[in-house]
Coordinates of C-alpha atoms in Angstrom, one line a residue:
Chain A
M141 CA 114.7 61.5 101.2
D142 CA 111.3 59.9 101.1
F143 CA 108.3 61.2 102.9
R144 CA 105.0 59.5 102.6
A145 CA 101.8 58.8 104.4
E146 CA 99.8 55.8 103.6
Y147 CA 97.3 53.3 105.1
D148 CA 98.6 49.8 106.0
P149 CA 96.8 47.0 107.9
T150 CA 97.6 48.7 111.2
G151 CA 96.3 52.1 110.4
L152 CA 97.8 55.4 109.1
R153 CA 101.5 55.4 108.8
L154 CA 103.8 58.3 108.3
E155 CA 107.2 57.4 106.8
L156 CA 110.0 59.8 106.9
S157 CA 113.2 58.4 105.6
G158 CA 116.4 60.1 104.7
S159 CA 117.6 63.5 105.7
C160 CA 115.3 66.5 105.7
R161 CA 117.0 69.9 105.0
M162 CA 115.3 73.2 104.6
A163 CA 115.3 72.6 100.8
D164 CA 113.3 69.4 101.3
L165 CA 110.4 71.2 103.0
P166 CA 108.3 71.5 99.9
A167 CA 108.3 67.7 99.9
L168 CA 107.7 67.3 103.6
E169 CA 105.0 69.9 104.2
P170 CA 102.3 68.5 101.8
V171 CA 102.6 65.1 103.4
L172 CA 102.1 66.5 106.9
A173 CA 99.2 68.6 105.6
Q174 CA 97.7 65.5 104.1
V175 CA 97.9 63.7 107.4
R176 CA 96.4 66.7 109.2
A177 CA 93.5 66.7 106.7
E178 CA 92.8 63.1 107.6
A179 CA 92.6 64.0 111.3
P180 CA 93.5 60.5 112.4
D181 CA 92.9 59.1 115.9
A182 CA 96.1 57.1 115.7
L183 CA 99.3 57.6 113.7
A184 CA 102.4 55.5 113.4
V185 CA 105.5 57.6 112.7
S186 CA 108.4 55.8 111.2
L187 CA 111.8 57.5 111.3
G188 CA 115.1 56.0 110.4
K189 CA 118.3 56.1 112.5
A190 CA 120.0 59.3 113.3
Q191 CA 118.5 61.2 110.3
E192 CA 119.8 64.6 109.6
F193 CA 117.1 67.2 110.2
D194 CA 117.6 70.9 109.8
I195 CA 115.9 72.9 112.5
G196 CA 113.2 74.3 110.3
P197 CA 111.8 70.9 109.3
A198 CA 112.4 69.5 112.8
W199 CA 110.2 72.4 114.1
L200 CA 107.4 71.7 111.7
L201 CA 107.5 68.0 112.6
H202 CA 107.6 69.0 116.3
G203 CA 104.6 71.2 115.8
F204 CA 102.8 68.6 113.8
L205 CA 103.2 66.0 116.6
A206 CA 102.2 68.5 119.2
D207 CA 99.0 69.3 117.3
L208 CA 98.2 65.6 117.1
H209 CA 98.8 65.1 120.8
G210 CA 96.6 68.2 121.5
R211 CA 93.8 66.6 119.5
G212 CA 94.1 63.4 121.6
A213 CA 95.4 61.2 118.9
T214 CA 97.8 58.4 119.8
V215 CA 101.1 58.6 118.2
T216 CA 103.6 55.7 118.1
I217 CA 107.1 56.5 117.0
T218 CA 109.7 54.1 115.7
G219 CA 113.2 55.2 115.1
E220 CA 115.0 58.2 116.4
L221 CA 113.5 61.6 116.8
P222 CA 115.6 64.4 115.3
E223 CA 118.3 65.5 117.7
H224 CA 117.0 69.0 117.9
F225 CA 113.8 68.0 119.7
P226 CA 114.9 68.7 123.2
Y227 CA 116.0 72.2 122.1
L228 CA 112.7 72.7 120.4
D229 CA 110.8 71.5 123.5
E230 CA 112.6 74.2 125.4
L231 CA 111.9 76.8 122.7
R232 CA 108.2 76.0 122.7
G233 CA 108.0 76.1 126.4
R234 CA 109.7 79.5 126.7
E235 CA 106.6 81.6 126.5
P236 CA 102.9 81.1 126.4
E237 CA 101.5 80.6 122.9
Q238 CA 100.7 83.9 121.4
A239 CA 98.3 83.9 118.5
A240 CA 99.7 86.0 115.7
P241 CA 97.6 89.1 115.5
S242 CA 94.8 88.3 113.1
A243 CA 94.1 90.8 110.3
A244 CA 91.4 93.1 111.4
A245 CA 88.3 93.4 109.2
G246 CA 89.0 96.1 106.6
P247 CA 87.4 99.6 107.4
G248 CA 84.1 100.3 105.7
W249 CA 83.9 102.7 102.7
L250 CA 82.7 105.6 104.8
V251 CA 85.5 105.3 107.2
S252 CA 88.0 105.1 104.4
L253 CA 86.5 108.2 102.8
G254 CA 86.7 110.1 106.0
Q255 CA 90.3 109.0 106.6
A256 CA 91.2 110.1 103.1
I257 CA 89.7 113.5 103.6
V258 CA 91.5 113.9 106.9
E259 CA 94.7 112.9 105.3
R260 CA 94.2 115.4 102.5
G261 CA 93.4 118.1 105.0
K262 CA 96.6 117.3 107.0
S263 CA 98.6 117.4 103.8
W264 CA 97.3 120.9 102.9
Y265 CA 97.9 122.0 106.5
G266 CA 101.5 120.6 106.2
A267 CA 102.0 122.6 103.0
L268 CA 100.7 125.7 104.8
V269 CA 103.1 125.2 107.7
F270 CA 105.9 124.6 105.2
G271 CA 105.1 127.9 103.4
G272 CA 104.9 129.9 106.5
Q273 CA 108.2 128.5 107.9
L274 CA 109.9 129.2 104.6
L275 CA 108.7 132.8 104.5
A276 CA 110.0 133.3 108.0
T277 CA 113.3 131.7 107.1
T278 CA 113.6 133.7 103.9
S279 CA 113.0 137.1 105.6
A280 CA 115.7 136.2 108.1
A281 CA 118.2 134.8 105.6
V282 CA 118.2 137.7 103.1
R283 CA 119.5 140.0 105.8
S284 CA 122.8 138.1 106.0
R285 CA 125.0 137.1 103.1
K286 CA 126.4 134.1 105.0
R287 CA 123.0 132.8 105.8
L288 CA 121.9 133.1 102.2
R289 CA 124.4 130.3 101.4
I290 CA 125.4 131.5 98.0
P291 CA 127.8 128.6 97.2
S292 CA 124.8 126.2 97.8
I293 CA 122.6 128.3 95.6
V294 CA 125.2 128.3 92.8
R295 CA 125.6 124.5 93.1
H296 CA 121.9 124.0 92.7
A297 CA 121.6 126.4 89.9
Y298 CA 124.4 124.5 88.2
E299 CA 122.9 121.1 88.7
T300 CA 119.4 122.0 87.8
G301 CA 120.2 124.5 85.1
V302 CA 123.5 124.0 83.4
Q303 CA 123.4 120.2 83.6
A304 CA 119.9 120.2 82.1
I305 CA 120.9 122.2 79.0
P306 CA 121.5 119.2 76.8
I307 CA 118.2 117.4 77.5
V308 CA 116.2 120.6 77.5
S309 CA 117.7 121.6 74.1
V310 CA 116.9 118.3 72.5
I311 CA 113.3 118.3 73.8
A312 CA 112.6 121.9 72.7
F313 CA 114.1 121.2 69.3
L314 CA 112.0 118.1 68.8
I315 CA 108.8 119.5 70.0
S316 CA 109.0 122.5 67.8
V317 CA 109.9 120.3 64.8
I318 CA 106.7 118.4 65.5
S319 CA 104.5 121.5 65.8
A320 CA 106.0 123.0 62.7
Y321 CA 105.2 119.8 60.8
I322 CA 101.6 119.6 61.9
G323 CA 101.1 123.4 61.4
Q324 CA 102.4 123.3 57.9
Q325 CA 100.2 120.4 57.0
Q326 CA 97.1 122.1 58.3
L327 CA 97.8 125.5 56.7
R328 CA 98.8 124.3 53.3
P329 CA 95.2 123.8 52.0
F330 CA 94.5 127.4 52.7
G331 CA 97.7 128.6 51.0
A332 CA 98.7 130.0 54.3
E333 CA 101.8 128.0 54.8
I334 CA 103.9 131.0 55.5
F335 CA 102.1 131.4 58.8
T336 CA 103.8 128.2 59.9
V337 CA 106.6 130.6 60.9
D338 CA 104.2 132.5 63.1
L339 CA 102.8 129.3 64.6
V340 CA 106.2 128.0 65.5
A341 CA 107.5 131.3 66.8
I342 CA 104.5 132.2 68.9
G343 CA 104.0 128.6 70.1
V344 CA 107.6 128.2 71.2
L345 CA 108.1 131.5 72.8
R346 CA 104.8 131.9 74.6
E347 CA 104.1 128.3 75.6
L348 CA 106.0 125.3 74.4
A349 CA 109.5 126.2 75.4
V350 CA 108.7 127.2 79.0
L351 CA 106.1 124.5 79.6
L352 CA 108.2 121.6 78.3
T353 CA 111.3 122.9 80.1
A354 CA 109.3 123.0 83.3
I355 CA 107.9 119.5 82.8
M356 CA 111.4 118.2 82.1
V357 CA 112.7 120.0 85.2
A358 CA 109.9 118.7 87.3
G359 CA 110.8 115.2 86.5
R360 CA 114.5 115.8 86.8
T361 CA 114.8 118.2 89.7
G362 CA 111.5 117.7 91.5
S363 CA 112.5 114.0 92.1
A364 CA 116.1 114.9 92.9
Y365 CA 115.1 117.4 95.5
A366 CA 112.6 115.1 97.1
A367 CA 114.9 112.1 97.1
E368 CA 118.0 114.0 98.4
I369 CA 116.1 115.5 101.3
G370 CA 114.1 112.3 101.8
V371 CA 117.3 110.2 102.2
M372 CA 118.7 112.8 104.6
K373 CA 115.6 112.4 106.7
L374 CA 116.0 108.6 106.7
N375 CA 119.6 109.0 107.7
E376 CA 118.7 111.4 110.5
E377 CA 120.9 114.1 108.8
V378 CA 118.0 116.6 109.2
D379 CA 117.8 115.9 112.9
A380 CA 121.5 116.4 113.1
L381 CA 121.1 119.9 111.5
E382 CA 118.4 120.8 113.9
S383 CA 120.3 119.6 116.9
M384 CA 123.1 122.0 115.9
G385 CA 120.7 124.9 116.0
L386 CA 120.6 125.2 112.2
D387 CA 117.4 125.7 110.3
P388 CA 116.8 123.0 107.7
Y389 CA 114.7 125.4 105.7
E390 CA 117.7 127.8 105.5
V391 CA 120.3 125.1 104.8
L392 CA 118.3 122.8 102.6
V393 CA 115.2 124.3 101.2
L394 CA 115.9 127.9 100.4
P395 CA 119.1 127.4 98.4
R396 CA 117.4 124.7 96.3
V397 CA 114.3 126.9 95.6
I398 CA 116.4 130.0 94.8
G399 CA 118.8 127.9 92.7
L400 CA 115.9 126.6 90.6
V401 CA 114.2 130.0 90.3
I402 CA 117.5 131.3 88.9
A403 CA 118.0 128.4 86.6
M404 CA 114.6 128.1 85.1
P405 CA 114.5 131.4 83.1
L406 CA 118.0 130.7 81.8
L407 CA 116.9 127.3 80.7
T408 CA 113.8 128.7 79.1
I409 CA 115.9 131.0 77.0
V410 CA 118.0 128.1 75.8
A411 CA 114.8 126.3 75.0
D412 CA 113.5 129.3 73.2
F413 CA 116.5 129.3 70.9
M414 CA 116.5 125.6 70.3
G415 CA 112.8 125.7 69.7
L416 CA 113.1 128.5 67.1
A417 CA 116.0 126.7 65.6
G418 CA 114.2 123.4 65.3
G419 CA 111.0 124.8 64.0
G420 CA 112.8 127.2 61.8
I421 CA 114.9 124.5 60.1
L422 CA 111.9 122.4 59.4
T423 CA 109.9 125.3 58.1
R424 CA 112.7 126.4 55.9
Y425 CA 112.8 123.1 54.2
L426 CA 109.2 122.3 54.2
L427 CA 108.2 125.6 52.7
D428 CA 111.4 125.9 50.7
L429 CA 111.8 129.3 52.2
P430 CA 115.1 131.2 51.8
W431 CA 116.5 132.3 55.2
P432 CA 116.2 136.1 54.6
Q433 CA 112.4 135.6 54.0
F434 CA 112.2 133.3 57.0
F435 CA 113.7 135.9 59.3
T436 CA 111.5 138.7 57.9
R437 CA 108.4 136.7 58.6
L438 CA 109.7 135.8 62.0
E439 CA 110.3 139.4 62.9
A440 CA 106.9 140.4 61.8
A441 CA 105.3 137.5 63.7
I442 CA 106.7 138.2 67.1
A443 CA 106.6 141.2 69.4
P444 CA 108.6 141.7 72.6
T445 CA 105.5 140.5 74.5
T446 CA 105.7 137.2 72.8
F447 CA 109.1 136.5 74.4
W448 CA 108.3 138.0 77.8
A449 CA 105.0 136.3 78.1
G450 CA 106.8 133.0 78.1
L451 CA 109.8 134.0 80.2
I452 CA 107.8 135.6 83.0
K453 CA 106.3 132.2 83.7
A454 CA 109.7 130.5 84.1
P455 CA 110.6 131.6 87.6
V456 CA 107.1 131.0 88.8
F457 CA 107.2 127.4 87.5
G458 CA 110.7 127.0 89.0
A459 CA 109.4 128.1 92.4
L460 CA 106.5 125.7 92.2
I461 CA 108.7 122.7 91.3
G462 CA 111.3 123.6 94.0
L463 CA 108.8 124.1 96.7
T464 CA 106.9 120.8 95.9
G465 CA 110.1 118.8 95.7
T466 CA 111.6 120.0 99.0
L467 CA 108.2 119.9 100.8
R468 CA 107.7 116.2 99.9
G469 CA 111.3 115.4 100.7
L470 CA 110.8 116.8 104.2
Q471 CA 107.8 114.6 104.7
V472 CA 109.7 111.3 104.2
R473 CA 110.0 109.2 107.3
E474 CA 110.5 105.6 108.3
S475 CA 110.9 103.5 105.2
S476 CA 112.2 103.2 101.7
R477 CA 108.6 102.8 100.4
E478 CA 107.7 106.3 101.8
L479 CA 110.7 107.7 100.0
G480 CA 109.6 106.2 96.7
R481 CA 106.0 107.3 97.2
L482 CA 106.8 110.9 98.1
T483 CA 109.3 111.2 95.3
T484 CA 106.6 110.2 92.9
V485 CA 104.1 112.6 94.5
A486 CA 106.7 115.4 94.2
V487 CA 107.0 114.9 90.4
V488 CA 103.4 114.4 89.7
Q489 CA 102.3 117.4 91.8
S490 CA 105.0 119.6 90.3
I491 CA 103.8 118.8 86.8
F492 CA 100.2 119.4 87.7
L493 CA 100.9 122.7 89.4
V494 CA 103.0 123.9 86.5
I495 CA 100.2 123.1 84.0
F496 CA 97.6 124.6 86.2
A497 CA 99.7 127.7 86.6
D498 CA 100.1 127.9 82.9
A499 CA 96.4 127.8 82.4
L500 CA 96.0 130.7 85.0
F501 CA 98.7 132.7 83.2
A502 CA 96.9 132.1 79.9
M503 CA 93.6 133.5 81.3
F504 CA 95.5 136.4 82.9
Y505 CA 97.2 137.3 79.7
L506 CA 93.9 137.2 77.9
Q507 CA 92.4 139.6 80.3
I508 CA 95.2 142.1 80.2
N509 CA 95.8 141.6 76.5
F510 CA 99.4 140.8 76.9
Chain B
M15 CA 142.2 67.5 111.3
P16 CA 138.9 67.8 109.5
A17 CA 138.9 70.2 106.5
P18 CA 138.3 73.8 107.5
V19 CA 135.0 75.4 106.6
I20 CA 136.6 78.5 105.2
S21 CA 140.1 78.7 103.8
A22 CA 141.6 82.0 102.7
R23 CA 144.9 82.0 100.9
D24 CA 147.1 85.0 100.0
I25 CA 144.2 87.5 99.7
V26 CA 145.2 90.8 98.2
N27 CA 142.7 93.6 98.2
R28 CA 143.6 97.0 96.8
F29 CA 141.7 100.2 95.9
G30 CA 143.7 102.0 93.3
S31 CA 147.2 102.4 94.8
Q32 CA 146.0 101.7 98.3
V33 CA 146.7 98.1 99.4
V34 CA 144.3 97.0 102.2
H35 CA 145.2 93.4 102.4
D36 CA 148.6 92.1 101.3
G37 CA 148.7 88.3 101.4
V38 CA 146.1 87.5 104.1
S39 CA 145.8 83.7 104.8
F40 CA 143.8 81.9 107.5
D41 CA 141.4 79.0 108.1
V42 CA 138.1 78.9 110.0
Q43 CA 137.4 75.5 111.5
R44 CA 134.0 73.9 111.7
G45 CA 132.0 74.8 114.8
E46 CA 134.3 77.6 116.0
I47 CA 133.4 81.2 116.7
F48 CA 136.1 83.1 114.8
G49 CA 136.5 86.8 115.7
V50 CA 137.9 89.4 113.3
V51 CA 139.5 92.4 114.8
G52 CA 141.3 95.4 113.4
G53 CA 141.5 99.2 113.6
S54 CA 139.4 101.5 111.5
G55 CA 140.6 101.2 107.9
S56 CA 142.3 97.9 108.4
G57 CA 139.8 96.3 106.0
K58 CA 137.6 94.3 108.3
S59 CA 134.5 95.0 106.2
V60 CA 136.5 94.4 103.0
L61 CA 137.7 91.1 104.3
L62 CA 134.1 90.1 105.2
R63 CA 132.9 91.1 101.8
T64 CA 135.6 89.0 100.2
L65 CA 134.7 85.9 102.3
L66 CA 131.0 86.4 101.4
G67 CA 131.8 86.5 97.7
L68 CA 130.5 90.1 97.5
R69 CA 133.9 91.2 96.4
R70 CA 136.4 89.4 94.3
P71 CA 139.9 89.9 95.7
D72 CA 142.6 91.3 93.4
S73 CA 144.5 88.1 94.0
G74 CA 144.3 85.0 96.3
T75 CA 141.6 82.4 96.8
V76 CA 138.8 81.8 99.2
E77 CA 137.4 78.3 99.7
V78 CA 134.1 77.8 101.4
E79 CA 133.2 74.2 102.3
G80 CA 135.8 73.0 99.8
R81 CA 134.5 75.1 96.9
V82 CA 136.6 77.9 95.5
I83 CA 134.3 80.8 95.5
T84 CA 136.8 83.3 94.0
A85 CA 136.7 81.3 90.8
M86 CA 132.9 80.9 90.5
A87 CA 130.5 82.4 88.2
E88 CA 127.7 84.6 89.6
T89 CA 124.9 82.1 89.3
E90 CA 126.9 79.3 91.0
L91 CA 127.9 81.7 93.7
R92 CA 124.3 82.6 94.4
E93 CA 123.7 79.0 95.4
I94 CA 126.6 79.1 97.8
K95 CA 125.3 82.3 99.3
R96 CA 122.1 80.5 100.4
R97 CA 124.3 78.2 102.6
Y98 CA 125.3 81.0 104.9
G99 CA 123.6 83.7 106.9
V100 CA 124.8 87.3 107.2
T101 CA 123.9 90.2 109.5
F102 CA 125.0 93.7 108.7
Q103 CA 126.1 96.4 111.1
H104 CA 122.9 98.4 111.1
G105 CA 120.6 95.5 110.6
A106 CA 119.8 96.1 107.0
L107 CA 116.2 95.0 107.4
F108 CA 114.0 95.8 104.6
T109 CA 112.1 98.9 105.8
S110 CA 109.1 98.4 103.7
L111 CA 108.4 94.9 105.0
T112 CA 107.2 93.8 108.4
L113 CA 109.5 91.8 110.7
A114 CA 107.6 88.6 109.7
E115 CA 108.0 89.3 106.0
N116 CA 111.7 90.0 106.5
V117 CA 112.3 86.8 108.3
A118 CA 110.3 84.8 105.8
L119 CA 111.9 86.4 102.8
P120 CA 114.8 83.9 102.3
V121 CA 112.5 81.0 102.5
V122 CA 109.9 82.6 100.2
E123 CA 112.6 83.2 97.6
A124 CA 114.1 79.7 97.9
M125 CA 111.0 77.6 97.7
D126 CA 107.2 77.4 97.6
L127 CA 105.5 76.7 100.9
D128 CA 102.0 77.4 102.1
E129 CA 101.2 80.3 104.4
D130 CA 100.8 78.1 107.5
A131 CA 104.2 76.5 107.1
L132 CA 105.8 79.9 106.6
A133 CA 104.1 81.4 109.6
R134 CA 105.4 78.5 111.7
L135 CA 108.9 78.9 110.4
V136 CA 108.8 82.6 111.2
E137 CA 107.6 81.8 114.7
L138 CA 110.5 79.4 115.1
R139 CA 113.1 82.0 114.1
L140 CA 111.6 84.6 116.4
R141 CA 111.7 82.2 119.3
M142 CA 115.2 81.2 118.5
V143 CA 116.4 84.8 118.8
G144 CA 114.2 85.6 121.7
L145 CA 111.9 88.1 120.0
P146 CA 108.2 88.4 121.2
L147 CA 105.8 87.0 118.7
D148 CA 103.7 90.2 118.6
A149 CA 106.7 92.0 117.1
A150 CA 106.1 90.0 113.9
A151 CA 103.6 92.5 112.5
K152 CA 105.8 95.5 113.2
Y153 CA 107.9 97.4 110.7
P154 CA 111.7 97.8 111.4
A155 CA 111.1 101.5 112.1
Q156 CA 109.0 100.6 115.0
L157 CA 111.6 98.3 116.6
S158 CA 114.3 99.1 119.1
G159 CA 117.9 98.8 118.2
G160 CA 118.3 95.5 120.1
M161 CA 115.3 94.1 118.4
V162 CA 116.6 95.1 115.0
K163 CA 119.8 93.2 115.7
R164 CA 117.9 90.1 116.8
A165 CA 115.6 90.4 113.8
A166 CA 118.6 90.5 111.5
L167 CA 119.9 87.4 113.1
A168 CA 116.5 85.7 112.8
R169 CA 116.6 86.5 109.1
A170 CA 120.1 85.2 108.8
L171 CA 119.1 81.9 110.3
A172 CA 116.0 81.5 108.0
L173 CA 117.5 78.8 105.8
D174 CA 119.3 76.9 108.7
P175 CA 122.8 78.0 107.4
A176 CA 125.8 76.1 108.5
L177 CA 127.9 79.2 108.5
L178 CA 127.0 82.6 110.0
F179 CA 128.7 85.9 109.4
L180 CA 128.1 88.7 111.9
D181 CA 129.3 92.3 111.3
E182 CA 129.6 94.2 114.5
P183 CA 126.6 92.4 116.1
T184 CA 126.7 94.2 119.4
A185 CA 127.5 97.7 118.2
G186 CA 125.0 100.1 119.6
L187 CA 123.5 97.7 122.1
D188 CA 123.3 98.4 125.8
P189 CA 125.5 96.0 128.0
I190 CA 122.5 93.9 129.0
A191 CA 121.4 93.4 125.4
A192 CA 125.0 92.9 124.2
A193 CA 125.5 90.2 126.9
A194 CA 122.2 88.5 125.9
F195 CA 123.3 88.5 122.3
D196 CA 126.6 86.9 123.2
E197 CA 124.8 84.2 125.1
L198 CA 122.5 83.7 122.2
V199 CA 125.3 83.2 119.7
L200 CA 127.0 80.7 122.0
Y201 CA 123.8 78.8 122.6
L202 CA 123.1 78.6 118.9
R203 CA 126.6 77.5 118.1
N204 CA 126.4 74.8 120.7
T205 CA 122.9 73.5 119.8
L206 CA 123.1 74.0 116.0
H207 CA 126.8 73.3 115.5
L208 CA 127.2 76.6 113.5
T209 CA 130.4 78.1 112.5
V210 CA 130.4 81.8 113.2
V211 CA 132.7 84.5 111.8
M212 CA 132.3 87.7 113.7
V213 CA 133.7 91.1 113.0
T214 CA 133.7 93.0 116.3
H215 CA 135.2 95.7 118.3
D216 CA 133.5 94.5 121.5
L217 CA 136.2 93.2 123.8
D218 CA 133.6 91.6 126.0
T219 CA 132.2 89.7 123.1
L220 CA 135.6 88.6 122.1
A221 CA 136.4 87.3 125.5
R222 CA 133.0 85.6 126.0
T223 CA 132.4 84.0 122.7
C224 CA 135.4 83.7 120.4
D225 CA 137.5 80.5 120.1
R226 CA 140.1 82.1 118.0
V227 CA 140.7 85.7 116.9
A228 CA 142.2 87.1 113.7
V229 CA 143.8 90.5 114.0
L230 CA 144.2 92.6 110.9
V231 CA 147.2 94.7 111.2
D232 CA 149.8 96.0 108.8
R233 CA 147.8 94.7 105.9
K234 CA 148.3 91.1 107.1
V235 CA 146.6 88.9 109.7
I236 CA 147.7 87.3 112.9
V237 CA 145.5 84.4 114.1
D238 CA 145.6 82.9 117.5
T239 CA 143.4 82.0 120.5
L240 CA 142.5 85.0 122.6
P241 CA 145.1 84.4 125.3
G242 CA 147.7 84.0 122.6
I243 CA 146.7 87.3 121.0
V244 CA 146.7 89.1 124.3
D245 CA 150.3 88.0 124.9
N246 CA 151.4 89.0 121.4
E247 CA 154.2 91.6 121.2
H248 CA 152.9 93.6 118.3
P249 CA 152.6 97.3 119.4
W250 CA 149.1 97.8 118.0
I251 CA 147.8 94.6 119.6
R252 CA 149.3 95.6 122.9
E253 CA 147.6 98.9 122.7
Y254 CA 144.3 97.4 121.7
F255 CA 144.1 94.8 124.4
H256 CA 146.1 96.3 127.2
G257 CA 145.0 99.9 126.9
A258 CA 142.5 101.5 129.3
R259 CA 139.7 99.4 127.9
G260 CA 141.5 96.1 127.8
R261 CA 140.7 95.2 131.4
T262 CA 138.0 92.7 130.6
V263 CA 140.1 90.7 128.2
T264 CA 143.2 90.5 130.4
A265 CA 141.0 89.7 133.4
A266 CA 139.3 86.9 131.5
R267 CA 142.6 85.6 130.5
K268 CA 143.7 85.6 134.1
D269 CA 140.6 83.7 135.0
V270 CA 141.4 81.0 132.6
H271 CA 145.0 80.7 133.6
G272 CA 144.6 81.4 137.3
A273 CA 141.4 79.7 138.1

């Protein structure tokens, strides 16, 4: 195929020889654009005999010739027009030309700000509605064993808890190894190395184990809850539940939240153990400390409150993550992009809320000397 | 007899111990509208996926336009896939793109064109399937079922394929929209000389559009013209075409024979 536009003694001449398939468009289109740019008053178009034109290129040529006619240029054609032209005449004639909707000028910054504030307000209102609905559902559900959906709760506790044990163990172990290492480094110049044990034990039990477990669970379970429920919304499964007279909060949200609230403390205990193990092993070797001495120091360093301070936070974090994940899942509508966005929001907000709550707990404990 | 566009030979598809197709062979001729019919679980979708190269059969060969796709490497197969257009049962439009972006996507991925040319091509495809141009900026979630089906067809036609595969194109459409879709397929076949392979349950569509029909039954296939199929003695076929809902088909046949 050979497309070209050039001037010859008679004027501007467009030569299209050979077949033109869709794949040849990148060669055809620039030539047509070139002629359009010249805006000639007269054009000679030279086509061969019975050339094979796909519909796409034929349409572009059709439009090109129509534009020229519209501008009053004289077009002389030698050779045969593509066989599709009668069909394309009919297509073009079918309805009046509608201009594609032009992109409106973007909103000013004040409008955007206002819109963002309204969106944020709606989001909080949505969360409020969610919370209220859930409370109503919970008070109804706890009265009946069937409505509490224990098999579902067990399933979620298993998936969010038991199946997370390996990853949570590894994370807790590694984090505590790192803090033992840093702690020992800093305490050595003061000859206070032995207090590394305290550092590890208190750090793990009060803060690190529960916080890192919660962050891991937020990523793992927060996204899973949001995505599962989000896809159910896209597939109209939630509508199906409602149309059967079932309450999606009772069927979908409550079991997930309760399952996670049960799983989190148990996971935290696992993390506590693995954290103590990791930090302990490193401390033992860094300090060259025999195990009996290690355990003596450990016993002296911690009190029951050390353990409970961390563990009490676990169900609270679990509830925050479960509620955020399910809330965002229920907000999904219409498109896969929304699903992706809301899953991301679920994870990010879960992590934020967990850390925020951790800070509140820290201040609270400080006040009551716990 | 010119070479068939699609040639399937001795296709065997199995899932574990369950055999879905046991030696299925047929040809699809150029320019014909070829219907594929079968009960639920007879493997219509599996067969379609085999013809599309989305699934490699456990044995047997599929030739498309003379090339053996069952023996091809993935990259070569991708080139072949650009030569045909496919619509899926529920439209399978990309929900995060507008209608215009959906229809333009095959072109955008295949070549570099400026925006003006792309916009004109999108307009062409929308006109071809009878969609209003102001639907172009809408998202699939904002379109009605009939429009989604037409949009899917517009996207399937984006690269001017020679071969079109339609999976249950009229499922879920009201009778008016379904009839309009049938007419559209016929019109496109007649003007564009397309070959169309259509999986369908819709007896009206079969009667109106299909030149030949392949019936998947007992893990094999029976291929014939529609009148031939209707006369076939096989018990399942008799129930399918002569049951309470078979009126249209037998009436259409009477028209052909009796008119």
